[in-house]
Amino acid sequence: MTSCPCNHGAEPAGEARGDSCVGGSSQSSRRGFFHACFAMMAGIAGLVVAFPIFSFMRLPKRINTAKSIEVPLADLKEDQAVFFEREGVQIVVIYTNQEPKAFDAGCTHLGCLVSWDQNQHVFHCPCHGAIFDDQGTAVKGPVNMPLKKVKFEIAKGVLVIA
């Protein structure tokens, strides 16, 4: 009696155990199936973990996509941020110490969108933990450049970003 060609001890075809070995395909197909199932479960788990992380990079819901932005100063609340999009650039306007400030909301490290922490008066970058103060100056993290300031005018009680 000779062993089957896959060398795992089964008898050749026509013998007592020969039907279980067809070139080793039953073992390898079972192993391949389990590898595919594991890869699929790992992929799904990766998506479940990644979704909350990358959802922070989206812009907040309050967005104005106009070419020029006009915000009545009376609508700005102390220590709160308002986000806008103008010609593909995300802009954040904060109102601190009775003074409005406008910045490009993209972190100067990799361009992730910063969020405003009104309690600590700082911007946080969710990607790498960079922190910017209310003047846009880099305080912590891998970034060494400040947030880009956006020019604006105040006319008749309205903040205008052209």
PDB file of C-alpha atoms in Angstrom, residues 30-40:
ATOM      1  CA  ARG A  30     -11.104  23.659   4.937  1.00  0.00           C
ATOM      2  CA  ARG A  31      -7.982  25.566   5.993  1.00  0.00           C
ATOM      3  CA  GLY A  32      -8.571  28.144   3.249  1.00  0.00           C
ATOM      4  CA  PHE A  33     -12.174  28.564   4.360  1.00  0.00           C
ATOM      5  CA  PHE A  34     -11.106  29.233   7.946  1.00  0.00           C
ATOM      6  CA  HIS A  35      -8.418  31.681   6.774  1.00  0.00           C
ATOM      7  CA  ALA A  36     -11.001  33.535   4.678  1.00  0.00           C
ATOM      8  CA  CYS A  37     -13.454  33.650   7.607  1.00  0.00           C
ATOM      9  CA  PHE A  38     -10.749  34.950   9.928  1.00  0.00           C
ATOM     10  CA  ALA A  39      -9.676  37.610   7.414  1.00  0.00           C
ATOM     11  CA  MET A  40     -13.285  38.727   6.953  1.00  0.00           C
TER      12      MET A  40
END
